[in-house]
Coordinates of C-alpha atoms in Angstrom, one line a residue:
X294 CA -3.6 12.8 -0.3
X295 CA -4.3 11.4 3.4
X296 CA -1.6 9.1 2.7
X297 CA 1.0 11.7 1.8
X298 CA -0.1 13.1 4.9
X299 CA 0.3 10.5 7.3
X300 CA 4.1 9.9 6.1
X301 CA 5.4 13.1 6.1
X302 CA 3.9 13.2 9.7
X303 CA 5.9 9.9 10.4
X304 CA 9.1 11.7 8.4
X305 CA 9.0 14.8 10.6
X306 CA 8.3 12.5 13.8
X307 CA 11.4 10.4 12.9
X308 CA 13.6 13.3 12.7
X309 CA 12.3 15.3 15.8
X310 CA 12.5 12.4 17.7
X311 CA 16.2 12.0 16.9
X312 CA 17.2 15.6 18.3
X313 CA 15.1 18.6 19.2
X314 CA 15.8 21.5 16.3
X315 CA 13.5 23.6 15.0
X316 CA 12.4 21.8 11.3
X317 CA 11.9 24.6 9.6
X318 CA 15.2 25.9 9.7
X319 CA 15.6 23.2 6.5
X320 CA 14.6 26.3 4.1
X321 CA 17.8 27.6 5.1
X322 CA 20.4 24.8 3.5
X323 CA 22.6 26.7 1.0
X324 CA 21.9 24.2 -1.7
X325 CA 19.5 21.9 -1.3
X326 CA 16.8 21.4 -4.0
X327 CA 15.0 18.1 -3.6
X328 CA 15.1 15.1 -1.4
X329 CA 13.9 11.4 -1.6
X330 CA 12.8 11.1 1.7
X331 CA 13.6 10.2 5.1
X332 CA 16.5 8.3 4.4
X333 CA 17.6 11.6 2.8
X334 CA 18.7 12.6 6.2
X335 CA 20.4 11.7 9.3
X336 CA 21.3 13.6 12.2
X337 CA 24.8 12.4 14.0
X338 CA 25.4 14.6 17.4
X339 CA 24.7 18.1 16.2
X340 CA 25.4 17.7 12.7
X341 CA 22.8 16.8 9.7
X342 CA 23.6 15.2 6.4
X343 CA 21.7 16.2 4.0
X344 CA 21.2 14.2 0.8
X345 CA 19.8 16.1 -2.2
X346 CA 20.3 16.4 -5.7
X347 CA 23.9 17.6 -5.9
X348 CA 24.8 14.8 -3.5
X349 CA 26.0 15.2 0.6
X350 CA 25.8 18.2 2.0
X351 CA 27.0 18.4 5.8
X352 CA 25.7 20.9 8.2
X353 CA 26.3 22.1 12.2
X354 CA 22.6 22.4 14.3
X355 CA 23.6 24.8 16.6
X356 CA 21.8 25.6 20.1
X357 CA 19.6 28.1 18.8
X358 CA 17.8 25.3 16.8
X359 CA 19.7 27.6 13.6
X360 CA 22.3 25.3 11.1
X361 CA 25.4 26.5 9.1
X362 CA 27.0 24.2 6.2
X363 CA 30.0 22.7 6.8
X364 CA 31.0 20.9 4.0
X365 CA 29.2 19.2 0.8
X366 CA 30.1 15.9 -2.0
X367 CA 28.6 16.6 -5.1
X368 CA 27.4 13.3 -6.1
X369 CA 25.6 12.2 -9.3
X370 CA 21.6 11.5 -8.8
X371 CA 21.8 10.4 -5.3
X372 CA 19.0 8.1 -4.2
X373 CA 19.4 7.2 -0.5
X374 CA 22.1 6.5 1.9
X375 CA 22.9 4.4 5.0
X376 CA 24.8 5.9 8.1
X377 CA 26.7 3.2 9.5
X378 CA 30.1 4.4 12.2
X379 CA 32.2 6.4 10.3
X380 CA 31.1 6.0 7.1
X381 CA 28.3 6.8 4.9
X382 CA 26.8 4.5 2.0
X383 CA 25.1 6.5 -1.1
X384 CA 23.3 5.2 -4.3
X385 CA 24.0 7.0 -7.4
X386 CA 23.0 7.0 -11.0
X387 CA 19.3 6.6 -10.6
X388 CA 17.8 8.1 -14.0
X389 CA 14.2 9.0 -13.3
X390 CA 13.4 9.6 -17.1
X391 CA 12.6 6.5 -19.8
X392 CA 15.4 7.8 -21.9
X393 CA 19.0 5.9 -21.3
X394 CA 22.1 7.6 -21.1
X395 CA 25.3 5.8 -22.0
X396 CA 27.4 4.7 -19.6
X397 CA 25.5 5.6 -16.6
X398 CA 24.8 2.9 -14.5
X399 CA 24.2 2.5 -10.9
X400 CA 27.1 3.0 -8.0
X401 CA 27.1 2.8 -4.2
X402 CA 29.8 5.1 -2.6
X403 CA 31.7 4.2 0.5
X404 CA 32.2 8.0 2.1
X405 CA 34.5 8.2 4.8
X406 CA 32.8 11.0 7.3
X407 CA 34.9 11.2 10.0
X408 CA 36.3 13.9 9.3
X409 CA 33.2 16.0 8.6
X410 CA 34.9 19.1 6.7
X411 CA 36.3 16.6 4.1
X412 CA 33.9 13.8 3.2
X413 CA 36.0 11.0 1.5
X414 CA 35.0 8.7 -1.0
X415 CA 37.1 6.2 0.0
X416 CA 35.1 2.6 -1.6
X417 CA 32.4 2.4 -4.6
X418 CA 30.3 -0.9 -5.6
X419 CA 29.3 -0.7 -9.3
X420 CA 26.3 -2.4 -10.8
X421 CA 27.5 -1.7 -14.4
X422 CA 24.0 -3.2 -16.1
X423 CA 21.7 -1.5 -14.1
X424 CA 20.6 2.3 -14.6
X425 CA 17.0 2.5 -13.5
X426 CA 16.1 1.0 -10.1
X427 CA 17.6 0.9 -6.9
X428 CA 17.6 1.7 -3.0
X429 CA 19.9 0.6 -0.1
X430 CA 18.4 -0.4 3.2
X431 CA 20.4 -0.6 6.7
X432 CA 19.9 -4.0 8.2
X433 CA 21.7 -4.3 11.4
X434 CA 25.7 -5.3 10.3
X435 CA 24.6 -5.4 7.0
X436 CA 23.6 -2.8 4.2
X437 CA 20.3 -4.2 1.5
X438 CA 20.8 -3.2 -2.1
X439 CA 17.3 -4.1 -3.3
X440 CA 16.3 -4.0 -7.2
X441 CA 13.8 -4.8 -9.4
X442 CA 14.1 -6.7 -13.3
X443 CA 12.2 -9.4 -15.4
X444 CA 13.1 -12.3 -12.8
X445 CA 11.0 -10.2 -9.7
X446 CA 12.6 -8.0 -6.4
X447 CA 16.5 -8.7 -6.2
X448 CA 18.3 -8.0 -2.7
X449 CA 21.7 -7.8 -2.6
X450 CA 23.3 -8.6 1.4
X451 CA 26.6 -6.9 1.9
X452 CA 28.5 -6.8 5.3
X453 CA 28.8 -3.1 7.1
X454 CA 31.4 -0.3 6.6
X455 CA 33.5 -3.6 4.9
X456 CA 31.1 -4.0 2.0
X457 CA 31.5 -7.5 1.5
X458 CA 29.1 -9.8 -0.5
X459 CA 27.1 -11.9 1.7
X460 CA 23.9 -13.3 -0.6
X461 CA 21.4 -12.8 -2.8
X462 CA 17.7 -13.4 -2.0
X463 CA 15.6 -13.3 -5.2
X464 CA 11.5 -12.9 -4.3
X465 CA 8.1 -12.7 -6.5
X466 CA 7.0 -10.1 -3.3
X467 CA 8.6 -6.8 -2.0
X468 CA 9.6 -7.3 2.0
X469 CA 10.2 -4.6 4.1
X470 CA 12.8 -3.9 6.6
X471 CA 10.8 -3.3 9.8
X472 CA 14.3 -3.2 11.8
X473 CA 17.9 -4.8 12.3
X474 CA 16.7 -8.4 11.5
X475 CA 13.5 -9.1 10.9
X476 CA 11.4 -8.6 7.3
X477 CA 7.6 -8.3 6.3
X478 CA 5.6 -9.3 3.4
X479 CA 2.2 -8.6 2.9
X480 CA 0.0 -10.6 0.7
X481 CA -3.8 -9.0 1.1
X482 CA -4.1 -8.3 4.5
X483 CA -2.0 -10.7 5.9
X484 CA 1.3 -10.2 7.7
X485 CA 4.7 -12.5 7.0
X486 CA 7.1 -12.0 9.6
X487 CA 10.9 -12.9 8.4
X488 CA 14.1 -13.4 9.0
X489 CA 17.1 -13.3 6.7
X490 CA 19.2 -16.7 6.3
X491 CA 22.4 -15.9 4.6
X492 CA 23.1 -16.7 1.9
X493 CA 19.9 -16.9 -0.1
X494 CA 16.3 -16.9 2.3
X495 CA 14.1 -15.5 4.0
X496 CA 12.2 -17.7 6.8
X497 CA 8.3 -16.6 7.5
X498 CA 8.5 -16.9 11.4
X499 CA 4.9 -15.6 12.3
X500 CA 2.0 -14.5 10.4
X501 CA -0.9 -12.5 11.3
X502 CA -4.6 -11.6 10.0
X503 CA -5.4 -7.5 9.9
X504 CA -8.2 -7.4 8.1
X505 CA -10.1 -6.3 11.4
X506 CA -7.7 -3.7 11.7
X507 CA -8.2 -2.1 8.3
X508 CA -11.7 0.4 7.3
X509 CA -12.1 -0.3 3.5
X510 CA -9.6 -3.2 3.5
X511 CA -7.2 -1.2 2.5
X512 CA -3.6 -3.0 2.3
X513 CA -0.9 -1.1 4.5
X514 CA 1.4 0.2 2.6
X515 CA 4.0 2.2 4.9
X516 CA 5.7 0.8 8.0
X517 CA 8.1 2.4 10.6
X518 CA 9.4 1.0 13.9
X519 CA 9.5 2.8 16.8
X520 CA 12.2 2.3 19.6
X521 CA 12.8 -1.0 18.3
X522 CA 9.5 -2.2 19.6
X523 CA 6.9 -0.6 18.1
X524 CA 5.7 -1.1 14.5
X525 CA 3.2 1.4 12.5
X526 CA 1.7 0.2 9.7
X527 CA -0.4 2.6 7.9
X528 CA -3.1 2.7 4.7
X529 CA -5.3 5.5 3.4
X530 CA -7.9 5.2 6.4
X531 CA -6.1 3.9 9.8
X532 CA -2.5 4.2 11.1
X533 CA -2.0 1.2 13.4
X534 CA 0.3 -0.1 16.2
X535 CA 1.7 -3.5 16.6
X536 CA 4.2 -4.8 19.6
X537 CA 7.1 -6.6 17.9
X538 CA 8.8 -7.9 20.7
X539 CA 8.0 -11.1 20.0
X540 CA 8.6 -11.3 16.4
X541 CA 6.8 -14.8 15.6
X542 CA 4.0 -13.3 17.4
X543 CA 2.7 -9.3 16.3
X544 CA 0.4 -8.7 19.6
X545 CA -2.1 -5.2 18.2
X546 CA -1.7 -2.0 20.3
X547 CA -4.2 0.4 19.0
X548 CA -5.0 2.2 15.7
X549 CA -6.1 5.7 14.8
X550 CA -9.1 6.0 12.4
X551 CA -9.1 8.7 9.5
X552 CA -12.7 10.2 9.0
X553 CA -14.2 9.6 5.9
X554 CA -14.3 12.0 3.1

């Protein structure tokens, strides 16, 4: 539960950070019945796409911190999306339920947004044998499409808005995007720091002990970067602060300490 906490702090920070509105004005979207999380939303200028069950929705933030709907996509199952210029990358078909359903399979949409009261599917990458995993991940010029099977944690490189295939990395270990080009690993309480070598590595450039910076030992198990500098990494007793700016060498900030109980 103090987990849950702590990231829908860091989801709500992330948004307000991004341009003052007031956050509860979200009861308000005309359609909206579930999100996956914070990259269920992005906020371009005054405007907010909204990713939710029914697909895009588009709406104005006006002055008065109050929003009106612009325009919507409906799109199957949405999972995530990536904002990147004028376009907008969505994964579809996720089936959250063991049953399979024929020919449904997962797609990422190309959606042209510039103009904002006509969204445009305009490109779509099908992976025709997969229907039950998947997320996309910005990483600087280039969108992730990481998945999981029998052979371990599958990511996908493809070149941004083109969508052209740059590599495949296949790992034993789930790595996490901390921002445009570097990667972390965790094994225990031990940091990896990597890089991406197209078309098929990842490089460990610096590694670092936290078990001192973990009550319980608990492994972290959420991370966000702030202002491209700062990295929080967070597990069910301390929320933490690292300075990335030199990636082969994480130098610890400070930490805040949940109470027990």
């Amino acid at each position: 539960m103090k987990l849950i906490l702590i990231i829908t702090f860091l989801v709500i920070f992330t948004i307000i950070s991004a341009q003052e509105f007031e956050i509860d004005k979200i009861s308000e979207l005309a359609f909206a019945q579930s999100m996956s999380g914070s990259n269920s939303i992005h906020i371009i200028n005054d405007n907010l796409l909204y990713l939710t069950l029914n697909g895009l929705e588009i709406y104005e933030i006006h002055l008065d911190g109050s929003i009106s709907d612009i325009s919507s996509l409906v799109i199957s199952d949405p999972l995530n999306m990536v904002v990147n210029d004028q376009y907008c990358f969505i994964i579809s078909g996720y089936y959250a339920n063991n049953s399979i359903i024929p020919g449904y399979f997962i797609i990422i949409y190309k959606v042209d947004i510039s103009d904002l009261n006509n969204p445009t599917i305009v490109d779509q990458l099908e992976y025709t044998e997969l229907y039950d995993s998947g997320s996309i991940l910005s990483f600087g010029d280039n969108m992730i499409m990481k998945w999981l099977d029998s052979e371990g944690f599958h990511y996908d490189f493809y070149t941004l808005p083109e969508l052209g295939y740059v590599g495949q990395v296949i790992s034993d270990n789930h790595h996490q995007v901390v921002n445009d080009s570097l990667l972390l690993r965790q094994d225990g309480l031990t940091f990896y720091i990597e890089q991406y070598n197209p078309p098929d590595e990842f490089e460990v450039i610096g590694i670092i002990d936290v078990s001192a910076y973990s009550d319980g030992n608990y492994p972290f198990d959420h991370f966000k970067v702030i202002n491209d500098t700062i990295l929080t990494a967070v597990n069910l007793r301390n929320i933490t602060f690292w300075d990335i700016s030199d990636a082969t060498h994480l130098q610890y900030i400070s930490r805040y300490t949940l109470p027990e109980g």
